[in-house]
Amino acid sequence: SSAASDVYKRQVVTIQYFQGFHNIWNGIQNDAIHCYLDNDAAGRKATEKLKDALNREVRDQSVRYPDYNDVNDYLSKHSRWIK
């Protein structure tokens, strides 16, 4: 299958808090977890905690929005649909 069609096979989970997150990951079979957390020390620390707690690759995606507080801040500035 092509990479484009593989995008539609991804699972997306949004969580607000890390308490109880182990229960969420039990049913997810992705090879890697992509974290779009706050672009600060707390966000990086949370990503490291996930890396330590899970037996999977965890990728910090905050590098995609280096000049913004978080992904929501980035999207609100760059999306033509959010105004």
PDB file of C-alpha atoms in Angstrom:
ATOM      1  CA  SER A   1       0.000   0.000   0.000  1.00  0.00           C
ATOM      2  CA  SER A   2       1.133   3.545  -0.611  1.00  0.00           C
ATOM      3  CA  ALA A   3       2.133   5.981   2.092  1.00  0.00           C
ATOM      4  CA  ALA A   4      -0.862   8.172   1.226  1.00  0.00           C
ATOM      5  CA  SER A   5      -3.339   5.365   1.820  1.00  0.00           C
ATOM      6  CA  ASP A   6      -1.547   4.421   5.059  1.00  0.00           C
ATOM      7  CA  VAL A   7      -2.417   7.826   6.516  1.00  0.00           C
ATOM      8  CA  TYR A   8      -6.039   6.736   6.738  1.00  0.00           C
ATOM      9  CA  LYS A   9      -5.070   3.687   8.791  1.00  0.00           C
ATOM     10  CA  ARG A  10      -3.690   5.769  11.651  1.00  0.00           C
ATOM     11  CA  GLN A  11      -5.388   6.048  15.007  1.00  0.00           C
ATOM     12  CA  VAL A  12      -5.665   9.403  16.728  1.00  0.00           C
ATOM     13  CA  VAL A  13      -6.121   9.788  20.465  1.00  0.00           C
ATOM     14  CA  THR A  14      -6.445  13.118  22.212  1.00  0.00           C
ATOM     15  CA  ILE A  15      -5.883  13.238  25.946  1.00  0.00           C
ATOM     16  CA  GLN A  16      -5.923  16.139  28.347  1.00  0.00           C
ATOM     17  CA  TYR A  17      -4.180  14.517  31.294  1.00  0.00           C
ATOM     18  CA  PHE A  18      -1.632  11.750  31.668  1.00  0.00           C
ATOM     19  CA  GLN A  19      -3.364  10.046  34.578  1.00  0.00           C
ATOM     20  CA  GLY A  20      -4.596   6.665  33.431  1.00  0.00           C
ATOM     21  CA  PHE A  21      -3.044   6.939  29.993  1.00  0.00           C
ATOM     22  CA  HIS A  22      -1.844   3.317  30.121  1.00  0.00           C
ATOM     23  CA  ASN A  23      -5.449   2.192  29.639  1.00  0.00           C
ATOM     24  CA  ILE A  24      -5.690   4.230  26.441  1.00  0.00           C
ATOM     25  CA  TRP A  25      -2.597   2.719  24.817  1.00  0.00           C
ATOM     26  CA  ASN A  26      -3.577  -0.928  25.387  1.00  0.00           C
ATOM     27  CA  GLY A  27      -5.734  -1.027  22.248  1.00  0.00           C
ATOM     28  CA  ILE A  28      -3.512   1.063  19.995  1.00  0.00           C
ATOM     29  CA  GLN A  29      -1.211  -0.858  17.690  1.00  0.00           C
ATOM     30  CA  ASN A  30       0.744   1.981  16.038  1.00  0.00           C
ATOM     31  CA  ASP A  31       4.502   1.580  15.893  1.00  0.00           C
ATOM     32  CA  ALA A  32       5.108   5.130  17.064  1.00  0.00           C
ATOM     33  CA  ILE A  33       3.262   7.733  19.083  1.00  0.00           C
ATOM     34  CA  HIS A  34       3.444  11.312  17.841  1.00  0.00           C
ATOM     35  CA  CYS A  35       3.085  13.882  20.622  1.00  0.00           C
ATOM     36  CA  TYR A  36       1.873  17.386  19.825  1.00  0.00           C
ATOM     37  CA  LEU A  37       2.325  18.786  23.309  1.00  0.00           C
ATOM     38  CA  ASP A  38       3.122  22.263  24.580  1.00  0.00           C
ATOM     39  CA  ASN A  39       6.322  23.718  23.203  1.00  0.00           C
ATOM     40  CA  ASP A  40       7.928  24.274  26.598  1.00  0.00           C
ATOM     41  CA  ALA A  41       9.837  22.409  29.296  1.00  0.00           C
ATOM     42  CA  ALA A  42       6.647  20.819  30.663  1.00  0.00           C
ATOM     43  CA  GLY A  43       5.682  19.494  27.226  1.00  0.00           C
ATOM     44  CA  ARG A  44       9.149  18.043  26.654  1.00  0.00           C
ATOM     45  CA  LYS A  45       9.119  16.495  30.130  1.00  0.00           C
ATOM     46  CA  ALA A  46       5.722  14.899  29.457  1.00  0.00           C
ATOM     47  CA  THR A  47       7.029  13.475  26.176  1.00  0.00           C
ATOM     48  CA  GLU A  48      10.014  11.999  28.005  1.00  0.00           C
ATOM     49  CA  LYS A  49       7.691  10.463  30.600  1.00  0.00           C
ATOM     50  CA  LEU A  50       5.729   8.792  27.820  1.00  0.00           C
ATOM     51  CA  LYS A  51       8.943   7.477  26.272  1.00  0.00           C
ATOM     52  CA  ASP A  52       9.962   6.028  29.623  1.00  0.00           C
ATOM     53  CA  ALA A  53       6.545   4.540  30.415  1.00  0.00           C
ATOM     54  CA  LEU A  54       5.685   2.964  27.062  1.00  0.00           C
ATOM     55  CA  ASN A  55       7.483   0.308  25.122  1.00  0.00           C
ATOM     56  CA  ARG A  56       7.195   2.226  21.839  1.00  0.00           C
ATOM     57  CA  GLU A  57       8.782   5.000  19.917  1.00  0.00           C
ATOM     58  CA  VAL A  58       7.466   8.402  21.024  1.00  0.00           C
ATOM     59  CA  ARG A  59       8.154  11.339  18.700  1.00  0.00           C
ATOM     60  CA  ASP A  60       8.078  14.918  19.931  1.00  0.00           C
ATOM     61  CA  GLN A  61       6.292  16.867  17.201  1.00  0.00           C
ATOM     62  CA  SER A  62       6.606  20.276  18.877  1.00  0.00           C
ATOM     63  CA  VAL A  63       9.595  20.820  16.553  1.00  0.00           C
ATOM     64  CA  ARG A  64       6.977  21.440  13.860  1.00  0.00           C
ATOM     65  CA  TYR A  65       5.791  24.642  15.603  1.00  0.00           C
ATOM     66  CA  PRO A  66       8.937  26.104  17.247  1.00  0.00           C
ATOM     67  CA  ASP A  67       7.683  29.697  17.366  1.00  0.00           C
ATOM     68  CA  TYR A  68       4.347  28.861  19.004  1.00  0.00           C
ATOM     69  CA  ASN A  69       3.183  27.813  22.482  1.00  0.00           C
ATOM     70  CA  ASP A  70       1.377  24.726  21.233  1.00  0.00           C
ATOM     71  CA  VAL A  71      -0.150  23.182  18.142  1.00  0.00           C
ATOM     72  CA  ASN A  72      -3.472  24.995  18.733  1.00  0.00           C
ATOM     73  CA  ASP A  73      -1.684  28.354  18.714  1.00  0.00           C
ATOM     74  CA  TYR A  74       0.044  27.389  15.468  1.00  0.00           C
ATOM     75  CA  LEU A  75      -3.169  26.210  13.813  1.00  0.00           C
ATOM     76  CA  SER A  76      -5.130  29.281  14.860  1.00  0.00           C
ATOM     77  CA  LYS A  77      -2.515  31.502  13.192  1.00  0.00           C
ATOM     78  CA  HIS A  78      -2.167  29.414  10.013  1.00  0.00           C
ATOM     79  CA  SER A  79      -5.584  27.976   9.290  1.00  0.00           C
ATOM     80  CA  ARG A  80      -7.893  29.797   6.968  1.00  0.00           C
ATOM     81  CA  TRP A  81     -10.856  28.029   8.606  1.00  0.00           C
ATOM     82  CA  ILE A  82     -10.088  29.116  12.168  1.00  0.00           C
ATOM     83  CA  LYS A  83     -10.541  32.842  12.641  1.00  0.00           C
TER      84      LYS A  83
END
